[in-house]
GROMACS .gro file of C-alpha atoms in nm:
model
  105
    1MET     CA    1  -4.075  -1.191   0.567
    2ALA     CA    2  -4.407  -1.028   0.579
    3GLU     CA    3  -4.420  -0.782   0.883
    4LYS     CA    4  -4.622  -1.041   1.127
    5GLU     CA    5  -4.355  -1.363   1.125
    6PRO     CA    6  -4.122  -1.369   1.411
    7GLY     CA    7  -3.755  -1.332   1.318
    8GLN     CA    8  -3.493  -1.090   1.211
    9ASP     CA    9  -3.505  -0.938   0.792
   10PHE     CA   10  -3.090  -0.940   0.717
   11GLY     CA   11  -3.145  -0.753   0.394
   12ASP     CA   12  -3.157  -0.379   0.647
   13ALA     CA   13  -2.846  -0.250   0.610
   14ASP     CA   14  -2.966   0.012   0.871
   15ASP     CA   15  -2.917  -0.178   1.170
   16PRO     CA   16  -2.720   0.040   1.384
   17ARG     CA   17  -2.543  -0.352   1.599
   18LEU     CA   18  -2.363  -0.451   1.267
   19ALA     CA   19  -2.266  -0.082   1.185
   20ALA     CA   20  -2.140  -0.115   1.625
   21LEU     CA   21  -1.991  -0.409   1.568
   22ASP     CA   22  -1.813  -0.338   1.248
   23GLN     CA   23  -1.606  -0.103   1.361
   24ARG     CA   24  -1.509  -0.287   1.648
   25LEU     CA   25  -1.396  -0.520   1.418
   26ALA     CA   26  -1.198  -0.254   1.291
   27LYS     CA   27  -1.063  -0.168   1.567
   28ALA     CA   28  -0.929  -0.504   1.662
   29LYS     CA   29  -0.770  -0.581   1.294
   30ALA     CA   30  -0.612  -0.222   1.350
   31ASP     CA   31  -0.486  -0.305   1.663
   32GLY     CA   32  -0.407  -0.657   1.620
   33ALA     CA   33  -0.167  -0.492   1.289
   34ALA     CA   34   0.002  -0.310   1.496
   35ARG     CA   35   0.150  -0.549   1.771
   36GLN     CA   36   0.228  -0.776   1.549
   37GLY     CA   37   0.414  -0.466   1.408
   38VAL     CA   38   0.251  -0.532   1.060
   39LYS     CA   39   0.180  -0.187   0.896
   40VAL     CA   40  -0.157  -0.191   0.744
   41ASP     CA   41  -0.171  -0.020   0.389
   42ALA     CA   42  -0.488  -0.035   0.187
   43ASP     CA   43  -0.306   0.166  -0.127
   44ARG     CA   44  -0.099  -0.105  -0.102
   45GLY     CA   45  -0.267  -0.397  -0.327
   46TYR     CA   46  -0.392  -0.142  -0.576
   47SER     CA   47   0.002   0.044  -0.632
   48GLN     CA   48   0.152  -0.299  -0.663
   49GLY     CA   49  -0.141  -0.349  -0.912
   50SER     CA   50  -0.058   0.026  -1.145
   51ARG     CA   51   0.345  -0.078  -1.174
   52VAL     CA   52   0.219  -0.463  -1.326
   53ILE     CA   53   0.014  -0.276  -1.553
   54SER     CA   54   0.293  -0.038  -1.609
   55ALA     CA   55   0.580  -0.277  -1.665
   56LEU     CA   56   0.379  -0.512  -1.879
   57ILE     CA   57   0.237  -0.216  -2.113
   58GLY     CA   58   0.574  -0.012  -2.118
   59SER     CA   59   0.828  -0.300  -2.222
   60LEU     CA   60   0.547  -0.447  -2.478
   61VAL     CA   61   0.524  -0.121  -2.678
   62GLY     CA   62   0.856  -0.024  -2.587
   63SER     CA   63   1.001  -0.307  -2.742
   64ALA     CA   64   0.782  -0.304  -3.013
   65LEU     CA   65   0.863   0.036  -3.058
   66ILE     CA   66   1.221  -0.048  -3.100
   67GLY     CA   67   1.156  -0.324  -3.373
   68TRP     CA   68   0.986  -0.229  -3.626
   69LEU     CA   69   1.265   0.112  -3.588
   70PHE     CA   70   1.523  -0.234  -3.651
   71ASP     CA   71   1.308  -0.334  -3.911
   72ARG     CA   72   1.258   0.055  -4.086
   73TRP     CA   73   1.665   0.017  -4.064
   74PHE     CA   74   1.790  -0.274  -4.186
   75GLY     CA   75   1.514  -0.383  -4.405
   76THR     CA   76   1.374  -0.712  -4.245
   77ALA     CA   77   1.009  -0.683  -4.236
   78PRO     CA   78   0.866  -0.849  -4.010
   79TRP     CA   79   1.092  -1.043  -3.847
   80ALA     CA   80   1.231  -0.772  -3.611
   81LEU     CA   81   0.995  -0.651  -3.443
   82ILE     CA   82   0.874  -1.091  -3.409
   83VAL     CA   83   1.211  -1.075  -3.182
   84MET     CA   84   1.167  -0.762  -3.016
   85LEU     CA   85   0.830  -0.843  -2.949
   86PHE     CA   86   0.893  -1.191  -2.763
   87LEU     CA   87   1.241  -1.075  -2.562
   88GLY     CA   88   0.902  -0.709  -2.433
   89ILE     CA   89   0.750  -1.012  -2.322
   90GLY     CA   90   0.986  -1.179  -2.129
   91VAL     CA   91   1.137  -0.905  -1.948
   92ALA     CA   92   0.762  -0.802  -1.877
   93PHE     CA   93   0.737  -1.096  -1.724
   94ARG     CA   94   1.041  -1.096  -1.543
   95GLN     CA   95   0.907  -0.719  -1.378
   96ILE     CA   96   0.626  -0.843  -1.245
   97ILE     CA   97   0.745  -1.161  -1.060
   98ARG     CA   98   1.004  -0.948  -0.944
   99ILE     CA   99   0.732  -0.673  -0.825
  100SER     CA  100   0.506  -0.965  -0.719
  101GLY     CA  101   0.788  -1.116  -0.484
  102GLU     CA  102   0.860  -0.782  -0.366
  103ARG     CA  103   0.808  -0.769   0.075
  104PRO     CA  104   0.553  -0.598   0.260
  105GLU     CA  105   0.753  -0.299   0.426
   0.00000   0.00000   0.00000
């Protein structure tokens, strides 16, 4: 907005009223969660996401390695690898569903 026009420029983030409002809202949310017995954990989503990624990568890499070893030992190239990858995908999805279904503490 032009400087001589009436109104407020909402692009200015240094407004102390907005900062005070943000603080009051955060305090009210924390108080409401404490009254309801809900534990506020900001790192829970990050932790759960890390568990999902590690389950996905770990089961796929592990099953691929086992399938490759079976192919080398028994000479069944690429069938054991393919079968083990599909089993690894199934295990990964099962773990992801189990992790996502956990109840918050």
